């Protein structure tokens, strides 16, 4: 998937209902209530936080290309796609941003350092400049390497074989795997920069960045399944057990202890609107979430019904028809599973 | 004490590099020391080795985050484990942890802006400091080419730390700057070691052209005829990118490097260069720190440097192995205009100064809004605490004159007809150097010495991922 296709895929879902900058926030992984609830409304889980360091200029360049190609119609208020944008065939993607939350970067940093260290030691080089400067990663890698006894040739061989067999199984193209491997360094072999990769593969730098994220996500899916003791160690803390953001998790704990929304806001010294965002997040992720404390059955059904009738997720449209509902109630109802049918 | 034995036991080296032993002896004798050692002469050993003997902590004040990180990495690479760097970019919990375990570290790197915080001072005081090291001490000079106002604050905190023994290190300093370092760091009767700035194994070549087109053509001929590994300093980010692309189309292995790239990519370029996967790096002056390659054969300046000090530092990356190396400066008519405008752009302007005086701390927001530059803000807020508006305006005016002097001395480098080596030494108030063979374009260079030794580079690894994995982990 090229970067422009990622943007288009998101735009096709939110067409007419969100601003042109909303895909940008989603791809960067902004943790605002709006962005997070949109993931549930529009089924945008694959694309959340896939490029946390995305530069605004790079995004605008993509918008520019999409407009030049005629897929996107310039509009100040919201995404407005041309019909041709819907005819376009967009390849399926192994991206799973909502699950990995940019943690793939930590995984890849660990892997880079572990492979570099093993590569150097295997070839008799015990002193080298680490390719990852982050001290937390360095300390983690050191502990990991010692734990698996990385100096042993048998371990080295097993490690390499497991890397090879698991990556072979990853559901992504060979070209993506080539690019991913070129980001790793070893003894006498430096990783390639985004620009070098772009030139070699005749892609844009932003496209090779997405390619690596796709390949790593596909690979992580395999590694989680395989449960190789050695490689599984690299996943420590990478896959979140809870789908909630850290802050929402804290709100959830308090809610479970019986505190009301207002009380939680006071206790945590946060704005009520922030706590509302957390409840929306919980509604999205927890199939057992109950709306009962916030609205009655009748209002809940009305919101759902109107959203279906209008074929709209726009809060304002629904509010116009249902003035008695608060924005929070509408967001909550829409966020619950089966929000759109 | 047998220093050679200590050196061997600690790091496995059998001999000192010039200057190191004299400096270390004096440090161990308890004297304040000011050491002027060219880059690449192993400045850090001057406090590392004393660290093996002195009872307390060695606190190193380092002006740049990247420099600090690089030095920590180098120390660790030499097997030194007891090292920590504390700066304002750390996560609060990491910093908290660092403070609580500070007593377990021998080498503590601190950013100057942290040093002045009472909390930090308290922690350091409780520790017992054996030696305070001011790295890149020339940054203390208001007239220098990279003045850091925070550095002046070192002087202010010294009494609060009980005036510890001090070691000032720098690669470049004129007499004027040396005096300032002595004054501000309150070095009492210091031992001064001044290594000749001159690097005999470097030949200086300056070539002049009528216009940019000719200059570019000359560069293309140079890279075709002369071997690397080499650095081409390009002046701007965009230019570094452009030049690398041109070299690549000629089939020459090159990459660009500048501060706008993400850190991982910058590390990749450094490593490729160190691995000899690249012949040339086209770079801005961001390239250099963290590059520890002894056999760089050629440094080319495609743009005029902004100061002689900067020039000497950049050229000094060549030939650390003492083998003959070439420094080529390419000049096209009018180049100095670009440099002079860049230099002057760095200075705070009158309206910025007035704004900061009016608004104080609040002016910080103007940086985000793009109405003020961060460097300007830092310099001015330092002076604001100490001088009335007019005083600061005068101060900046004097700074401007100094910058103009620097620009003039770069102009002189290109336009004075004479020995380049002598010109450089003179700029640093050093006595006339002896003229080695192949000294410079004035005294004549035997170019066959440098031509045609283009080495075969390793074949590039552009196979499938499985093949690359086999290269990374050959088993």
mmCIF file with all atom_site columns, N, CA, C and O in Angstrom, chain A residues 188-219:
data_model
loop_
_atom_site.group_PDB
_atom_site.id
_atom_site.type_symbol
_atom_site.label_atom_id
_atom_site.label_alt_id
_atom_site.label_comp_id
_atom_site.label_asym_id
_atom_site.label_entity_id
_atom_site.label_seq_id
_atom_site.pdbx_PDB_ins_code
_atom_site.Cartn_x
_atom_site.Cartn_y
_atom_site.Cartn_z
_atom_site.occupancy
_atom_site.B_iso_or_equiv
_atom_site.pdbx_formal_charge
_atom_site.auth_seq_id
_atom_site.auth_comp_id
_atom_site.auth_asym_id
_atom_site.auth_atom_id
_atom_site.pdbx_PDB_model_num
ATOM 1   N N  . UNK A 1 188 ? 29.873 -4.420  9.208  1.00 0.00 ? 188 UNK A N  1
ATOM 2   C CA . UNK A 1 188 ? 30.264 -3.974  7.872  1.00 0.00 ? 188 UNK A CA 1
ATOM 3   C C  . UNK A 1 188 ? 29.112 -3.637  6.949  1.00 0.00 ? 188 UNK A C  1
ATOM 4   O O  . UNK A 1 188 ? 29.318 -3.310  5.786  1.00 0.00 ? 188 UNK A O  1
ATOM 5   N N  . UNK A 1 189 ? 27.894 -3.725  7.442  1.00 0.00 ? 189 UNK A N  1
ATOM 6   C CA . UNK A 1 189 ? 26.725 -3.450  6.607  1.00 0.00 ? 189 UNK A CA 1
ATOM 7   C C  . UNK A 1 189 ? 25.826 -2.452  7.329  1.00 0.00 ? 189 UNK A C  1
ATOM 8   O O  . UNK A 1 189 ? 25.294 -2.744  8.391  1.00 0.00 ? 189 UNK A O  1
ATOM 9   N N  . UNK A 1 190 ? 25.669 -1.276  6.745  1.00 0.00 ? 190 UNK A N  1
ATOM 10  C CA . UNK A 1 190 ? 24.809 -0.271  7.369  1.00 0.00 ? 190 UNK A CA 1
ATOM 11  C C  . UNK A 1 190 ? 23.393 -0.371  6.840  1.00 0.00 ? 190 UNK A C  1
ATOM 12  O O  . UNK A 1 190 ? 23.178 -0.776  5.697  1.00 0.00 ? 190 UNK A O  1
ATOM 13  N N  . UNK A 1 191 ? 22.431 0.003   7.663  1.00 0.00 ? 191 UNK A N  1
ATOM 14  C CA . UNK A 1 191 ? 21.052 0.081   7.200  1.00 0.00 ? 191 UNK A CA 1
ATOM 15  C C  . UNK A 1 191 ? 20.929 1.164   6.146  1.00 0.00 ? 191 UNK A C  1
ATOM 16  O O  . UNK A 1 191 ? 21.788 2.043   6.040  1.00 0.00 ? 191 UNK A O  1
ATOM 17  N N  . UNK A 1 192 ? 19.877 1.105   5.348  1.00 0.00 ? 192 UNK A N  1
ATOM 18  C CA . UNK A 1 192 ? 19.682 2.106   4.298  1.00 0.00 ? 192 UNK A CA 1
ATOM 19  C C  . UNK A 1 192 ? 18.703 3.185   4.756  1.00 0.00 ? 192 UNK A C  1
ATOM 20  O O  . UNK A 1 192 ? 17.722 2.890   5.426  1.00 0.00 ? 192 UNK A O  1
ATOM 21  N N  . UNK A 1 193 ? 18.986 4.414   4.353  1.00 0.00 ? 193 UNK A N  1
ATOM 22  C CA . UNK A 1 193 ? 18.103 5.521   4.726  1.00 0.00 ? 193 UNK A CA 1
ATOM 23  C C  . UNK A 1 193 ? 16.831 5.464   3.872  1.00 0.00 ? 193 UNK A C  1
ATOM 24  O O  . UNK A 1 193 ? 16.801 4.800   2.843  1.00 0.00 ? 193 UNK A O  1
ATOM 25  N N  . UNK A 1 194 ? 15.825 6.190   4.305  1.00 0.00 ? 194 UNK A N  1
ATOM 26  C CA . UNK A 1 194 ? 14.558 6.217   3.554  1.00 0.00 ? 194 UNK A CA 1
ATOM 27  C C  . UNK A 1 194 ? 14.797 6.693   2.135  1.00 0.00 ? 194 UNK A C  1
ATOM 28  O O  . UNK A 1 194 ? 14.199 6.166   1.184  1.00 0.00 ? 194 UNK A O  1
ATOM 29  N N  . UNK A 1 195 ? 15.658 7.693   1.969  1.00 0.00 ? 195 UNK A N  1
ATOM 30  C CA . UNK A 1 195 ? 15.897 8.200   0.624  1.00 0.00 ? 195 UNK A CA 1
ATOM 31  C C  . UNK A 1 195 ? 16.609 7.176   -0.249 1.00 0.00 ? 195 UNK A C  1
ATOM 32  O O  . UNK A 1 195 ? 16.314 7.044   -1.428 1.00 0.00 ? 195 UNK A O  1
ATOM 33  N N  . UNK A 1 196 ? 17.551 6.458   0.351  1.00 0.00 ? 196 UNK A N  1
ATOM 34  C CA . UNK A 1 196 ? 18.247 5.433   -0.419 1.00 0.00 ? 196 UNK A CA 1
ATOM 35  C C  . UNK A 1 196 ? 17.284 4.326   -0.839 1.00 0.00 ? 196 UNK A C  1
ATOM 36  O O  . UNK A 1 196 ? 17.315 3.850   -1.973 1.00 0.00 ? 196 UNK A O  1
ATOM 37  N N  . UNK A 1 197 ? 16.407 3.931   0.081  1.00 0.00 ? 197 UNK A N  1
ATOM 38  C CA . UNK A 1 197 ? 15.434 2.884   -0.235 1.00 0.00 ? 197 UNK A CA 1
ATOM 39  C C  . UNK A 1 197 ? 14.465 3.350   -1.312 1.00 0.00 ? 197 UNK A C  1
ATOM 40  O O  . UNK A 1 197 ? 14.109 2.595   -2.223 1.00 0.00 ? 197 UNK A O  1
ATOM 41  N N  . UNK A 1 198 ? 14.049 4.600   -1.191 1.00 0.00 ? 198 UNK A N  1
ATOM 42  C CA . UNK A 1 198 ? 13.103 5.145   -2.165 1.00 0.00 ? 198 UNK A CA 1
ATOM 43  C C  . UNK A 1 198 ? 13.718 5.107   -3.558 1.00 0.00 ? 198 UNK A C  1
ATOM 44  O O  . UNK A 1 198 ? 13.077 4.709   -4.539 1.00 0.00 ? 198 UNK A O  1
ATOM 45  N N  . UNK A 1 199 ? 14.991 5.479   -3.630 1.00 0.00 ? 199 UNK A N  1
ATOM 46  C CA . UNK A 1 199 ? 15.651 5.503   -4.936 1.00 0.00 ? 199 UNK A CA 1
ATOM 47  C C  . UNK A 1 199 ? 15.786 4.093   -5.493 1.00 0.00 ? 199 UNK A C  1
ATOM 48  O O  . UNK A 1 199 ? 15.499 3.837   -6.649 1.00 0.00 ? 199 UNK A O  1
ATOM 49  N N  . UNK A 1 200 ? 16.200 3.177   -4.626 1.00 0.00 ? 200 UNK A N  1
ATOM 50  C CA . UNK A 1 200 ? 16.412 1.804   -5.084 1.00 0.00 ? 200 UNK A CA 1
ATOM 51  C C  . UNK A 1 200 ? 15.116 1.161   -5.562 1.00 0.00 ? 200 UNK A C  1
ATOM 52  O O  . UNK A 1 200 ? 15.093 0.452   -6.560 1.00 0.00 ? 200 UNK A O  1
ATOM 53  N N  . UNK A 1 201 ? 14.039 1.399   -4.833 1.00 0.00 ? 201 UNK A N  1
ATOM 54  C CA . UNK A 1 201 ? 12.776 0.722   -5.162 1.00 0.00 ? 201 UNK A CA 1
ATOM 55  C C  . UNK A 1 201 ? 11.842 1.592   -6.003 1.00 0.00 ? 201 UNK A C  1
ATOM 56  O O  . UNK A 1 201 ? 10.700 1.226   -6.235 1.00 0.00 ? 201 UNK A O  1
ATOM 57  N N  . UNK A 1 202 ? 12.364 2.743   -6.399 1.00 0.00 ? 202 UNK A N  1
ATOM 58  C CA . UNK A 1 202 ? 11.582 3.657   -7.253 1.00 0.00 ? 202 UNK A CA 1
ATOM 59  C C  . UNK A 1 202 ? 10.227 3.986   -6.643 1.00 0.00 ? 202 UNK A C  1
ATOM 60  O O  . UNK A 1 202 ? 9.175  3.861   -7.270 1.00 0.00 ? 202 UNK A O  1
ATOM 61  N N  . UNK A 1 203 ? 10.272 4.346   -5.387 1.00 0.00 ? 203 UNK A N  1
ATOM 62  C CA . UNK A 1 203 ? 9.069  4.758   -4.660 1.00 0.00 ? 203 UNK A CA 1
ATOM 63  C C  . UNK A 1 203 ? 9.354  6.102   -4.000 1.00 0.00 ? 203 UNK A C  1
ATOM 64  O O  . UNK A 1 203 ? 10.487 6.577   -4.021 1.00 0.00 ? 203 UNK A O  1
ATOM 65  N N  . UNK A 1 204 ? 8.331  6.680   -3.382 1.00 0.00 ? 204 UNK A N  1
ATOM 66  C CA . UNK A 1 204 ? 8.565  7.875   -2.583 1.00 0.00 ? 204 UNK A CA 1
ATOM 67  C C  . UNK A 1 204 ? 9.078  7.454   -1.206 1.00 0.00 ? 204 UNK A C  1
ATOM 68  O O  . UNK A 1 204 ? 8.719  6.376   -0.721 1.00 0.00 ? 204 UNK A O  1
ATOM 69  N N  . UNK A 1 205 ? 9.870  8.318   -0.555 1.00 0.00 ? 205 UNK A N  1
ATOM 70  C CA . UNK A 1 205 ? 10.337 7.977   0.798  1.00 0.00 ? 205 UNK A CA 1
ATOM 71  C C  . UNK A 1 205 ? 9.174  7.617   1.737  1.00 0.00 ? 205 UNK A C  1
ATOM 72  O O  . UNK A 1 205 ? 9.276  6.681   2.528  1.00 0.00 ? 205 UNK A O  1
ATOM 73  N N  . UNK A 1 206 ? 8.077  8.329   1.607  1.00 0.00 ? 206 UNK A N  1
ATOM 74  C CA . UNK A 1 206 ? 6.950  8.058   2.497  1.00 0.00 ? 206 UNK A CA 1
ATOM 75  C C  . UNK A 1 206 ? 6.338  6.686   2.209  1.00 0.00 ? 206 UNK A C  1
ATOM 76  O O  . UNK A 1 206 ? 5.808  6.031   3.103  1.00 0.00 ? 206 UNK A O  1
ATOM 77  N N  . UNK A 1 207 ? 6.441  6.232   0.963  1.00 0.00 ? 207 UNK A N  1
ATOM 78  C CA . UNK A 1 207 ? 5.919  4.911   0.618  1.00 0.00 ? 207 UNK A CA 1
ATOM 79  C C  . UNK A 1 207 ? 6.767  3.787   1.219  1.00 0.00 ? 207 UNK A C  1
ATOM 80  O O  . UNK A 1 207 ? 6.233  2.771   1.656  1.00 0.00 ? 207 UNK A O  1
ATOM 81  N N  . UNK A 1 208 ? 8.083  3.989   1.244  1.00 0.00 ? 208 UNK A N  1
ATOM 82  C CA . UNK A 1 208 ? 8.902  2.938   1.852  1.00 0.00 ? 208 UNK A CA 1
ATOM 83  C C  . UNK A 1 208 ? 8.701  2.913   3.370  1.00 0.00 ? 208 UNK A C  1
ATOM 84  O O  . UNK A 1 208 ? 8.785  1.855   3.997  1.00 0.00 ? 208 UNK A O  1
ATOM 85  N N  . UNK A 1 209 ? 8.385  4.056   3.945  1.00 0.00 ? 209 UNK A N  1
ATOM 86  C CA . UNK A 1 209 ? 8.107  4.060   5.388  1.00 0.00 ? 209 UNK A CA 1
ATOM 87  C C  . UNK A 1 209 ? 6.867  3.220   5.685  1.00 0.00 ? 209 UNK A C  1
ATOM 88  O O  . UNK A 1 209 ? 6.854  2.404   6.612  1.00 0.00 ? 209 UNK A O  1
ATOM 89  N N  . UNK A 1 210 ? 5.823  3.428   4.895  1.00 0.00 ? 210 UNK A N  1
ATOM 90  C CA . UNK A 1 210 ? 4.600  2.640   5.080  1.00 0.00 ? 210 UNK A CA 1
ATOM 91  C C  . UNK A 1 210 ? 4.881  1.157   4.821  1.00 0.00 ? 210 UNK A C  1
ATOM 92  O O  . UNK A 1 210 ? 4.389  0.281   5.535  1.00 0.00 ? 210 UNK A O  1
ATOM 93  N N  . UNK A 1 211 ? 5.701  0.891   3.806  1.00 0.00 ? 211 UNK A N  1
ATOM 94  C CA . UNK A 1 211 ? 6.014  -0.507  3.482  1.00 0.00 ? 211 UNK A CA 1
ATOM 95  C C  . UNK A 1 211 ? 6.623  -1.221  4.685  1.00 0.00 ? 211 UNK A C  1
ATOM 96  O O  . UNK A 1 211 ? 6.272  -2.366  4.984  1.00 0.00 ? 211 UNK A O  1
ATOM 97  N N  . UNK A 1 212 ? 7.525  -0.531  5.387  1.00 0.00 ? 212 UNK A N  1
ATOM 98  C CA . UNK A 1 212 ? 8.166  -1.167  6.545  1.00 0.00 ? 212 UNK A CA 1
ATOM 99  C C  . UNK A 1 212 ? 7.131  -1.415  7.654  1.00 0.00 ? 212 UNK A C  1
ATOM 100 O O  . UNK A 1 212 ? 7.110  -2.483  8.272  1.00 0.00 ? 212 UNK A O  1
ATOM 101 N N  . UNK A 1 213 ? 6.257  -0.449  7.878  1.00 0.00 ? 213 UNK A N  1
ATOM 102 C CA . UNK A 1 213 ? 5.242  -0.640  8.924  1.00 0.00 ? 213 UNK A CA 1
ATOM 103 C C  . UNK A 1 213 ? 4.331  -1.819  8.561  1.00 0.00 ? 213 UNK A C  1
ATOM 104 O O  . UNK A 1 213 ? 4.036  -2.672  9.405  1.00 0.00 ? 213 UNK A O  1
ATOM 105 N N  . UNK A 1 214 ? 3.938  -1.892  7.309  1.00 0.00 ? 214 UNK A N  1
ATOM 106 C CA . UNK A 1 214 ? 3.105  -3.026  6.881  1.00 0.00 ? 214 UNK A CA 1
ATOM 107 C C  . UNK A 1 214 ? 3.824  -4.345  7.124  1.00 0.00 ? 214 UNK A C  1
ATOM 108 O O  . UNK A 1 214 ? 3.257  -5.284  7.677  1.00 0.00 ? 214 UNK A O  1
ATOM 109 N N  . UNK A 1 215 ? 5.083  -4.402  6.701  1.00 0.00 ? 215 UNK A N  1
ATOM 110 C CA . UNK A 1 215 ? 5.828  -5.650  6.838  1.00 0.00 ? 215 UNK A CA 1
ATOM 111 C C  . UNK A 1 215 ? 5.997  -6.018  8.306  1.00 0.00 ? 215 UNK A C  1
ATOM 112 O O  . UNK A 1 215 ? 5.848  -7.188  8.681  1.00 0.00 ? 215 UNK A O  1
ATOM 113 N N  . UNK A 1 216 ? 6.274  -5.031  9.143  1.00 0.00 ? 216 UNK A N  1
ATOM 114 C CA . UNK A 1 216 ? 6.486  -5.350  10.567 1.00 0.00 ? 216 UNK A CA 1
ATOM 115 C C  . UNK A 1 216 ? 5.168  -5.807  11.202 1.00 0.00 ? 216 UNK A C  1
ATOM 116 O O  . UNK A 1 216 ? 5.155  -6.769  11.977 1.00 0.00 ? 216 UNK A O  1
ATOM 117 N N  . UNK A 1 217 ? 4.064  -5.159  10.863 1.00 0.00 ? 217 UNK A N  1
ATOM 118 C CA . UNK A 1 217 ? 2.779  -5.593  11.419 1.00 0.00 ? 217 UNK A CA 1
ATOM 119 C C  . UNK A 1 217 ? 2.463  -7.037  10.999 1.00 0.00 ? 217 UNK A C  1
ATOM 120 O O  . UNK A 1 217 ? 2.046  -7.851  11.818 1.00 0.00 ? 217 UNK A O  1
ATOM 121 N N  . UNK A 1 218 ? 2.682  -7.323  9.721  1.00 0.00 ? 218 UNK A N  1
ATOM 122 C CA . UNK A 1 218 ? 2.415  -8.677  9.233  1.00 0.00 ? 218 UNK A CA 1
ATOM 123 C C  . UNK A 1 218 ? 3.299  -9.690  9.969  1.00 0.00 ? 218 UNK A C  1
ATOM 124 O O  . UNK A 1 218 ? 2.863  -10.777 10.341 1.00 0.00 ? 218 UNK A O  1
ATOM 125 N N  . UNK A 1 219 ? 4.545  -9.284  10.200 1.00 0.00 ? 219 UNK A N  1
ATOM 126 C CA . UNK A 1 219 ? 5.501  -10.156 10.874 1.00 0.00 ? 219 UNK A CA 1
ATOM 127 C C  . UNK A 1 219 ? 5.105  -10.373 12.332 1.00 0.00 ? 219 UNK A C  1
ATOM 128 O O  . UNK A 1 219 ? 5.132  -11.492 12.846 1.00 0.00 ? 219 UNK A O  1
#
